[in-house]
């Protein structure tokens, strides 16, 4: 593996647990451990899995004059999300857009009461930070938190495991955030994640990351999980992977993410528009887009993968779309995929065809998520 890859604070732990390391977004990351992707996926669905997501960017936005509302309104200049309405101790999913309404990155915004924590994707973090520094510097400081690591504890028994070390997490609801002590370190905990399961994301000091990870792995319910199972879990949950399912050419409406644009930011809302690409995105919210992200279930056992063309018929005709993510779903015991199709083919139950190794196989447009979510509402 290239020596130029960056290491997270848990690199040695991954090696000690026998991980197969692979390059991902400029980092050396664990693809899987000895049990394998299938077993890691099933363990997370049934118990609790610990993921290293320290490669993602954590950014602090501190108000220059102490006015959180002023920072919230500034953030609304770059995201189509109701940041002003985000209460202390809560977080919200959102995205940065460009002037064409395309998604530059998807992210999480956490109201920490006196500052905002923004979590962005690893591959985009340098550009995101530069964008926020240009756009927000008159209202707040934009500080990358390079001295922190990020762990994700996911699965129906995640709360049981974490409660032994941090008892007050049991009262948290989905998308709640709080600070506290975990194994002697000051941490930020959110009840969220990207597997569709109940669970927590835990921002910890980098110097304490390995110690805290070992404390979590010492719980009977918890095993280390790699990128392979992370991908199959998020796919079964119908969650987008930036760079595959979303990119700069994809609008929020095309990506079926309009649920993340709250009423206040839509036409007729208290603070409608005002973000890059607003004219196009608001028009698509009202009139629809020409293509749409959908779930896909293929016949047989072979998955259809990223890049596979989609067609209306078994032979001939122009492509009507493309697969953006595809894998075998260990929970469903069947291939699952998502992709974009012309809107005339977007309804659940529509029969179309995907190109697989030079032939077309039947696939059915399906509602997502493929596996019911386990969030603690």
Tab-separated table of C-alpha atoms in Angstrom:
chain	number	residue	atom	x	y	z
A	1	UNK	CA	0.000	0.000	0.000
A	2	UNK	CA	1.262	3.497	-0.849
A	3	UNK	CA	3.195	5.247	1.906
A	4	UNK	CA	1.447	8.499	0.970
A	5	UNK	CA	-1.885	7.336	2.389
A	6	UNK	CA	-2.880	9.103	5.595
A	7	UNK	CA	-3.538	7.173	8.787
A	8	UNK	CA	-6.353	7.731	11.240
A	9	UNK	CA	-5.567	7.554	14.980
A	10	UNK	CA	-6.891	3.961	14.901
A	11	UNK	CA	-4.502	2.656	12.230
A	12	UNK	CA	-2.489	0.533	14.699
A	13	UNK	CA	-5.683	-0.841	16.249
A	14	UNK	CA	-6.919	-1.952	12.837
A	15	UNK	CA	-3.641	-3.757	12.177
A	16	UNK	CA	-3.708	-5.346	15.631
A	17	UNK	CA	-7.197	-6.715	14.918
A	18	UNK	CA	-6.036	-8.185	11.587
A	19	UNK	CA	-7.824	-5.794	9.253
A	20	UNK	CA	-7.298	-5.921	5.507
A	21	UNK	CA	-6.333	-2.312	4.798
A	22	UNK	CA	-7.228	-0.561	1.533
A	23	UNK	CA	-6.934	2.985	0.158
A	24	UNK	CA	-10.077	5.075	0.626
A	25	UNK	CA	-10.366	8.847	0.148
A	26	UNK	CA	-6.621	9.256	0.664
A	27	UNK	CA	-6.539	7.174	3.851
A	28	UNK	CA	-5.528	3.603	4.684
A	29	UNK	CA	-8.803	2.157	5.970
A	30	UNK	CA	-9.997	-1.306	7.056
A	31	UNK	CA	-12.009	-3.092	4.368
A	32	UNK	CA	-12.798	-6.070	6.616
A	33	UNK	CA	-11.511	-8.134	9.523
A	34	UNK	CA	-11.102	-11.899	9.869
A	35	UNK	CA	-14.839	-12.637	10.073
A	36	UNK	CA	-15.435	-11.157	6.609
A	37	UNK	CA	-17.891	-8.644	5.203
A	38	UNK	CA	-20.962	-10.881	5.340
A	39	UNK	CA	-20.466	-11.759	9.032
A	40	UNK	CA	-19.637	-8.135	9.942
A	41	UNK	CA	-22.824	-6.962	8.216
A	42	UNK	CA	-24.974	-9.534	10.033
A	43	UNK	CA	-23.288	-8.798	13.375
A	44	UNK	CA	-24.112	-5.090	13.052
A	45	UNK	CA	-27.740	-5.845	12.154
A	46	UNK	CA	-28.100	-8.151	15.173
A	47	UNK	CA	-25.709	-6.692	17.781
A	48	UNK	CA	-23.316	-3.707	17.479
A	49	UNK	CA	-20.436	-2.822	15.172
A	50	UNK	CA	-17.665	-0.282	15.717
A	51	UNK	CA	-16.606	1.721	12.651
A	52	UNK	CA	-13.646	4.072	12.299
A	53	UNK	CA	-14.917	7.165	10.469
A	54	UNK	CA	-12.055	9.407	11.575
A	55	UNK	CA	-11.149	10.134	7.960
A	56	UNK	CA	-14.225	12.362	7.727
A	57	UNK	CA	-13.812	16.068	8.360
A	58	UNK	CA	-14.973	17.665	11.593
A	59	UNK	CA	-15.229	21.464	11.474
A	60	UNK	CA	-16.117	23.913	14.259
A	61	UNK	CA	-17.942	27.156	13.451
A	62	UNK	CA	-17.575	29.569	16.384
A	63	UNK	CA	-19.510	32.872	16.216
A	64	UNK	CA	-17.197	35.879	16.208
A	65	UNK	CA	-19.658	37.940	18.252
A	66	UNK	CA	-21.357	35.051	20.091
A	67	UNK	CA	-24.511	35.299	17.965
A	68	UNK	CA	-25.520	31.754	16.900
A	69	UNK	CA	-28.459	33.035	14.831
A	70	UNK	CA	-26.080	35.114	12.744
A	71	UNK	CA	-23.942	32.046	12.015
A	72	UNK	CA	-27.049	29.976	11.240
A	73	UNK	CA	-28.219	32.555	8.691
A	74	UNK	CA	-24.721	32.652	7.191
A	75	UNK	CA	-24.732	28.865	6.828
A	76	UNK	CA	-28.075	29.114	5.069
A	77	UNK	CA	-26.270	31.024	2.313
A	78	UNK	CA	-24.434	27.816	1.340
A	79	UNK	CA	-26.909	25.045	2.284
A	80	UNK	CA	-30.664	24.762	1.524
A	81	UNK	CA	-31.314	23.614	5.088
A	82	UNK	CA	-33.215	25.301	7.932
A	83	UNK	CA	-30.194	25.934	10.147
A	84	UNK	CA	-31.860	28.776	12.082
A	85	UNK	CA	-34.544	26.352	13.264
A	86	UNK	CA	-32.040	23.736	14.427
A	87	UNK	CA	-32.292	23.651	18.209
A	88	UNK	CA	-29.342	23.271	20.605
A	89	UNK	CA	-28.493	19.620	21.128
A	90	UNK	CA	-29.863	18.566	17.742
A	91	UNK	CA	-28.316	17.784	14.367
A	92	UNK	CA	-29.600	17.855	10.815
A	93	UNK	CA	-28.569	16.337	7.463
A	94	UNK	CA	-27.830	18.738	4.636
A	95	UNK	CA	-25.673	19.456	1.613
A	96	UNK	CA	-23.603	22.149	-0.028
A	97	UNK	CA	-24.844	23.101	-3.505
A	98	UNK	CA	-23.277	24.779	-6.513
A	99	UNK	CA	-24.756	27.416	-8.797
A	100	UNK	CA	-26.295	24.701	-10.996
A	101	UNK	CA	-28.074	23.138	-8.011
A	102	UNK	CA	-25.636	20.199	-7.939
A	103	UNK	CA	-24.521	18.714	-4.639
A	104	UNK	CA	-20.916	19.591	-3.742
A	105	UNK	CA	-21.035	17.391	-0.630
A	106	UNK	CA	-23.514	16.044	1.879
A	107	UNK	CA	-22.914	16.747	5.545
A	108	UNK	CA	-24.237	16.846	9.093
A	109	UNK	CA	-24.780	20.084	11.041
A	110	UNK	CA	-24.879	19.903	14.844
A	111	UNK	CA	-26.014	22.791	17.071
A	112	UNK	CA	-23.647	22.613	20.069
A	113	UNK	CA	-25.455	25.588	21.709
A	114	UNK	CA	-22.480	28.000	21.493
A	115	UNK	CA	-20.995	26.708	18.212
A	116	UNK	CA	-21.848	24.514	15.240
A	117	UNK	CA	-20.116	21.226	14.446
A	118	UNK	CA	-20.142	20.325	10.755
A	119	UNK	CA	-19.126	16.815	9.633
A	120	UNK	CA	-18.169	16.449	5.967
A	121	UNK	CA	-16.940	13.665	3.696
A	122	UNK	CA	-13.225	12.837	3.646
A	123	UNK	CA	-12.753	13.265	-0.089
A	124	UNK	CA	-14.415	16.696	-0.044
A	125	UNK	CA	-13.220	18.158	3.244
A	126	UNK	CA	-10.423	20.417	1.923
A	127	UNK	CA	-12.774	22.020	-0.617
A	128	UNK	CA	-15.644	22.239	1.895
A	129	UNK	CA	-13.476	23.951	4.496
A	130	UNK	CA	-12.150	26.443	1.941
A	131	UNK	CA	-15.723	27.147	0.780
A	132	UNK	CA	-16.933	27.749	4.343
A	133	UNK	CA	-13.928	29.923	5.127
A	134	UNK	CA	-14.686	32.108	2.097
A	135	UNK	CA	-18.420	32.284	2.727
A	136	UNK	CA	-18.619	32.520	6.527
A	137	UNK	CA	-15.486	34.281	7.749
A	138	UNK	CA	-17.305	37.531	8.530
A	139	UNK	CA	-19.662	35.719	10.934
A	140	UNK	CA	-17.572	32.928	12.444
A	141	UNK	CA	-14.242	31.209	12.641
A	142	UNK	CA	-14.025	28.030	10.553
A	143	UNK	CA	-11.738	25.650	12.425
A	144	UNK	CA	-10.926	22.123	11.190
A	145	UNK	CA	-10.822	19.817	14.229
A	146	UNK	CA	-7.776	17.827	13.142
A	147	UNK	CA	-7.042	16.749	16.702
A	148	UNK	CA	-10.233	14.676	16.947
A	149	UNK	CA	-11.233	11.207	15.765
A	150	UNK	CA	-14.734	9.938	14.965
A	151	UNK	CA	-16.134	6.529	15.892
A	152	UNK	CA	-19.509	5.079	14.877
A	153	UNK	CA	-21.133	2.467	17.113
A	154	UNK	CA	-24.051	0.988	15.181
A	155	UNK	CA	-26.634	-1.711	15.751
A	156	UNK	CA	-29.625	-2.556	17.962
A	157	UNK	CA	-27.353	-3.314	20.950
A	158	UNK	CA	-25.205	-0.180	20.542
A	159	UNK	CA	-27.094	1.596	23.316
A	160	UNK	CA	-26.637	-1.365	25.668
A	161	UNK	CA	-22.884	-1.338	25.098
A	162	UNK	CA	-22.397	2.431	25.295
A	163	UNK	CA	-24.687	2.861	28.300
A	164	UNK	CA	-22.246	0.913	30.493
A	165	UNK	CA	-19.565	3.507	29.768
A	166	UNK	CA	-21.767	6.593	29.442
A	167	UNK	CA	-25.093	5.967	31.219
A	168	UNK	CA	-26.987	9.094	30.119
A	169	UNK	CA	-26.934	8.185	26.410
A	170	UNK	CA	-29.943	5.942	26.976
A	171	UNK	CA	-32.280	8.962	27.060
A	172	UNK	CA	-31.088	10.328	23.709
A	173	UNK	CA	-33.379	10.227	20.691
A	174	UNK	CA	-32.483	9.994	16.991
A	175	UNK	CA	-30.414	13.052	15.950
A	176	UNK	CA	-29.874	14.260	19.532
A	177	UNK	CA	-26.373	15.494	20.403
A	178	UNK	CA	-24.629	15.994	23.730
A	179	UNK	CA	-21.214	16.295	25.318
A	180	UNK	CA	-19.947	14.132	28.149
A	181	UNK	CA	-17.155	12.043	29.593
A	182	UNK	CA	-16.261	8.675	28.100
A	183	UNK	CA	-13.387	6.724	29.626
A	184	UNK	CA	-11.989	9.968	31.010
A	185	UNK	CA	-12.154	11.959	27.772
A	186	UNK	CA	-14.447	14.814	26.738
A	187	UNK	CA	-16.567	13.522	23.847
A	188	UNK	CA	-19.425	14.664	21.619
A	189	UNK	CA	-22.075	11.998	21.078
A	190	UNK	CA	-24.850	12.073	18.493
A	191	UNK	CA	-27.505	9.385	18.197
A	192	UNK	CA	-27.089	8.856	14.496
A	193	UNK	CA	-25.112	6.934	11.919
A	194	UNK	CA	-25.209	5.676	8.375
A	195	UNK	CA	-26.300	2.046	8.584
A	196	UNK	CA	-30.051	2.439	9.107
A	197	UNK	CA	-29.637	0.984	12.591
A	198	UNK	CA	-29.893	2.683	15.952
A	199	UNK	CA	-26.499	3.845	17.097
A	200	UNK	CA	-24.116	6.654	17.917
A	201	UNK	CA	-21.361	8.695	16.344
A	202	UNK	CA	-18.741	9.707	18.905
A	203	UNK	CA	-16.241	12.528	18.363
A	204	UNK	CA	-13.252	11.926	20.627
A	205	UNK	CA	-9.807	13.478	21.147
A	206	UNK	CA	-7.384	11.779	18.739
A	207	UNK	CA	-5.080	10.983	21.642
A	208	UNK	CA	-7.857	9.013	23.374
A	209	UNK	CA	-9.310	7.336	20.275
A	210	UNK	CA	-7.547	3.984	20.579
A	211	UNK	CA	-8.250	3.738	24.316
A	212	UNK	CA	-11.962	4.499	23.809
A	213	UNK	CA	-12.218	2.125	20.856
A	214	UNK	CA	-10.690	-0.660	22.965
A	215	UNK	CA	-13.151	0.116	25.774
A	216	UNK	CA	-16.058	-0.211	23.320
A	217	UNK	CA	-14.630	-3.383	21.762
A	218	UNK	CA	-14.366	-4.874	25.256
A	219	UNK	CA	-18.193	-4.884	25.410
A	220	UNK	CA	-19.629	-8.290	24.554
A	221	UNK	CA	-21.945	-6.907	21.870
A	222	UNK	CA	-19.293	-5.028	19.890
A	223	UNK	CA	-17.007	-6.117	17.044
A	224	UNK	CA	-14.850	-4.023	14.675
A	225	UNK	CA	-16.427	-3.516	11.246
A	226	UNK	CA	-14.785	-2.427	8.004
A	227	UNK	CA	-15.716	-0.408	4.934
A	228	UNK	CA	-17.141	-3.423	3.099
A	229	UNK	CA	-19.973	-3.985	5.551
A	230	UNK	CA	-20.414	-0.263	5.998
A	231	UNK	CA	-21.208	-0.048	2.284
A	232	UNK	CA	-23.664	-2.965	2.223
A	233	UNK	CA	-25.411	-1.673	5.365
A	234	UNK	CA	-25.872	1.861	4.021
A	235	UNK	CA	-27.040	0.496	0.672
A	236	UNK	CA	-29.719	-1.683	2.299
A	237	UNK	CA	-30.725	1.444	4.243
A	238	UNK	CA	-31.127	3.395	0.987
A	239	UNK	CA	-28.504	5.952	2.009
A	240	UNK	CA	-26.386	7.752	-0.573
A	241	UNK	CA	-22.609	7.497	-0.893
A	242	UNK	CA	-21.180	10.801	-2.066
A	243	UNK	CA	-19.125	10.331	-5.219
A	244	UNK	CA	-21.270	7.369	-6.302
A	245	UNK	CA	-24.935	8.255	-5.753
A	246	UNK	CA	-24.445	12.024	-5.451
A	247	UNK	CA	-22.091	14.436	-7.168
A	248	UNK	CA	-21.853	17.957	-8.528
A	249	UNK	CA	-24.220	17.111	-11.394
A	250	UNK	CA	-26.943	15.725	-9.109
A	251	UNK	CA	-29.559	18.024	-7.611
A	252	UNK	CA	-31.276	17.285	-4.277
A	253	UNK	CA	-34.594	16.618	-6.062
A	254	UNK	CA	-32.995	14.219	-8.544
A	255	UNK	CA	-31.368	12.493	-5.567
A	256	UNK	CA	-34.753	12.104	-3.773
A	257	UNK	CA	-33.404	14.220	-0.920
A	258	UNK	CA	-36.045	16.974	-0.923
A	259	UNK	CA	-37.028	15.826	2.582
A	260	UNK	CA	-33.833	17.559	3.754
A	261	UNK	CA	-35.053	20.953	2.492
A	262	UNK	CA	-37.386	22.205	5.180
A	263	UNK	CA	-40.465	24.368	4.602
A	264	UNK	CA	-38.690	27.567	5.670
A	265	UNK	CA	-36.264	27.305	2.746
A	266	UNK	CA	-38.816	26.428	0.066
A	267	UNK	CA	-40.869	28.793	-2.100
A	268	UNK	CA	-43.278	30.659	0.163
A	269	UNK	CA	-41.221	29.817	3.261
A	270	UNK	CA	-39.869	32.299	5.795
A	271	UNK	CA	-36.370	32.198	4.265
A	272	UNK	CA	-36.921	30.719	0.825
A	273	UNK	CA	-33.945	30.296	-1.480
A	274	UNK	CA	-30.768	32.284	-1.067
A	275	UNK	CA	-28.468	29.283	-1.503
A	276	UNK	CA	-26.411	28.422	-4.620
A	277	UNK	CA	-28.603	26.964	-7.355
A	278	UNK	CA	-31.791	27.928	-5.533
A	279	UNK	CA	-33.705	28.910	-8.685
A	280	UNK	CA	-33.289	25.446	-10.219
A	281	UNK	CA	-33.762	23.488	-6.990
A	282	UNK	CA	-36.921	25.386	-6.011
A	283	UNK	CA	-38.324	24.934	-9.526
A	284	UNK	CA	-37.633	21.193	-9.351
A	285	UNK	CA	-39.310	21.026	-5.935
A	286	UNK	CA	-42.426	22.481	-7.534
A	287	UNK	CA	-42.393	20.788	-10.932
A	288	UNK	CA	-40.134	17.747	-10.543
A	289	UNK	CA	-36.904	16.741	-12.284
A	290	UNK	CA	-36.316	14.703	-15.433
A	291	UNK	CA	-34.553	11.877	-13.567
A	292	UNK	CA	-34.803	10.379	-10.102
A	293	UNK	CA	-32.803	8.160	-7.736
A	294	UNK	CA	-34.624	4.865	-7.161
A	295	UNK	CA	-34.069	1.510	-5.504
A	296	UNK	CA	-33.550	-1.530	-7.717
A	297	UNK	CA	-34.007	-5.239	-7.043
A	298	UNK	CA	-32.389	-7.577	-9.557
A	299	UNK	CA	-33.523	-11.102	-10.316
A	300	UNK	CA	-31.100	-13.899	-9.478
A	301	UNK	CA	-28.119	-13.679	-7.121
A	302	UNK	CA	-25.660	-11.564	-9.148
A	303	UNK	CA	-25.453	-7.890	-8.092
A	304	UNK	CA	-25.586	-5.132	-10.680
A	305	UNK	CA	-22.778	-2.703	-9.935
A	306	UNK	CA	-21.983	0.994	-10.209
A	307	UNK	CA	-21.997	2.133	-13.838
A	308	UNK	CA	-24.345	-0.533	-15.229
A	309	UNK	CA	-26.662	0.966	-17.842
A	310	UNK	CA	-30.437	0.653	-17.413
A	311	UNK	CA	-32.916	0.060	-20.256
A	312	UNK	CA	-36.678	-0.036	-20.721
A	313	UNK	CA	-36.562	-3.232	-22.785
A	314	UNK	CA	-34.609	-6.460	-22.901
A	315	UNK	CA	-33.170	-5.562	-26.311
A	316	UNK	CA	-32.489	-2.333	-28.176
A	317	UNK	CA	-33.404	1.212	-27.293
A	318	UNK	CA	-31.421	3.964	-25.611
A	319	UNK	CA	-30.382	3.828	-21.973
A	320	UNK	CA	-32.926	5.266	-19.527
A	321	UNK	CA	-30.549	5.488	-16.576
A	322	UNK	CA	-27.562	4.092	-14.715
A	323	UNK	CA	-26.807	2.131	-11.548
A	324	UNK	CA	-24.812	4.156	-8.998
A	325	UNK	CA	-24.444	1.597	-6.173
A	326	UNK	CA	-24.959	-2.148	-6.181
A	327	UNK	CA	-24.056	-5.114	-3.992
A	328	UNK	CA	-25.408	-8.332	-2.541
A	329	UNK	CA	-27.564	-7.446	0.473
A	330	UNK	CA	-26.684	-9.858	3.300
A	331	UNK	CA	-29.876	-9.056	5.251
A	332	UNK	CA	-32.169	-9.427	2.246
A	333	UNK	CA	-30.102	-12.337	0.866
A	334	UNK	CA	-30.560	-10.787	-2.551
A	335	UNK	CA	-28.857	-8.236	-4.797
A	336	UNK	CA	-29.771	-4.608	-4.071
A	337	UNK	CA	-28.908	-1.466	-5.982
A	338	UNK	CA	-29.818	2.145	-6.454
A	339	UNK	CA	-29.510	4.313	-9.513
A	340	UNK	CA	-31.035	7.065	-11.609
A	341	UNK	CA	-33.815	6.586	-14.146
A	342	UNK	CA	-35.906	8.889	-16.304
A	343	UNK	CA	-38.924	9.850	-14.220
A	344	UNK	CA	-41.284	7.881	-16.457
A	345	UNK	CA	-39.725	4.747	-14.969
A	346	UNK	CA	-39.457	5.822	-11.308
A	347	UNK	CA	-42.568	4.224	-9.803
A	348	UNK	CA	-42.062	1.235	-7.501
A	349	UNK	CA	-42.905	-1.994	-9.290
A	350	UNK	CA	-41.761	-0.792	-12.714
A	351	UNK	CA	-39.933	-3.546	-14.594
A	352	UNK	CA	-36.747	-2.474	-16.399
A	353	UNK	CA	-33.417	-4.088	-17.381
A	354	UNK	CA	-29.802	-3.674	-16.261
A	355	UNK	CA	-26.795	-4.530	-18.371
A	356	UNK	CA	-24.691	-7.189	-16.670
A	357	UNK	CA	-21.662	-8.711	-18.404
A	358	UNK	CA	-22.999	-7.992	-21.880
A	359	UNK	CA	-26.591	-9.135	-21.344
A	360	UNK	CA	-29.682	-7.493	-19.901
A	361	UNK	CA	-31.241	-8.865	-16.732
A	362	UNK	CA	-34.645	-7.889	-15.302
A	363	UNK	CA	-34.708	-5.489	-12.374
A	364	UNK	CA	-37.655	-3.992	-10.523
A	365	UNK	CA	-37.830	-0.426	-9.258
A	366	UNK	CA	-38.347	-0.712	-5.480
A	367	UNK	CA	-39.150	1.551	-2.558
A	368	UNK	CA	-36.310	2.352	-0.150
A	369	UNK	CA	-35.057	1.631	2.425
A	370	UNK	CA	-34.735	-2.042	1.566
A	371	UNK	CA	-34.432	-2.867	5.300
A	372	UNK	CA	-36.697	-1.052	7.825
A	373	UNK	CA	-34.743	1.510	9.879
A	374	UNK	CA	-34.077	0.909	13.566
A	375	UNK	CA	-33.761	4.554	14.613
A	376	UNK	CA	-34.714	5.497	18.202
A	377	UNK	CA	-37.459	8.047	17.581
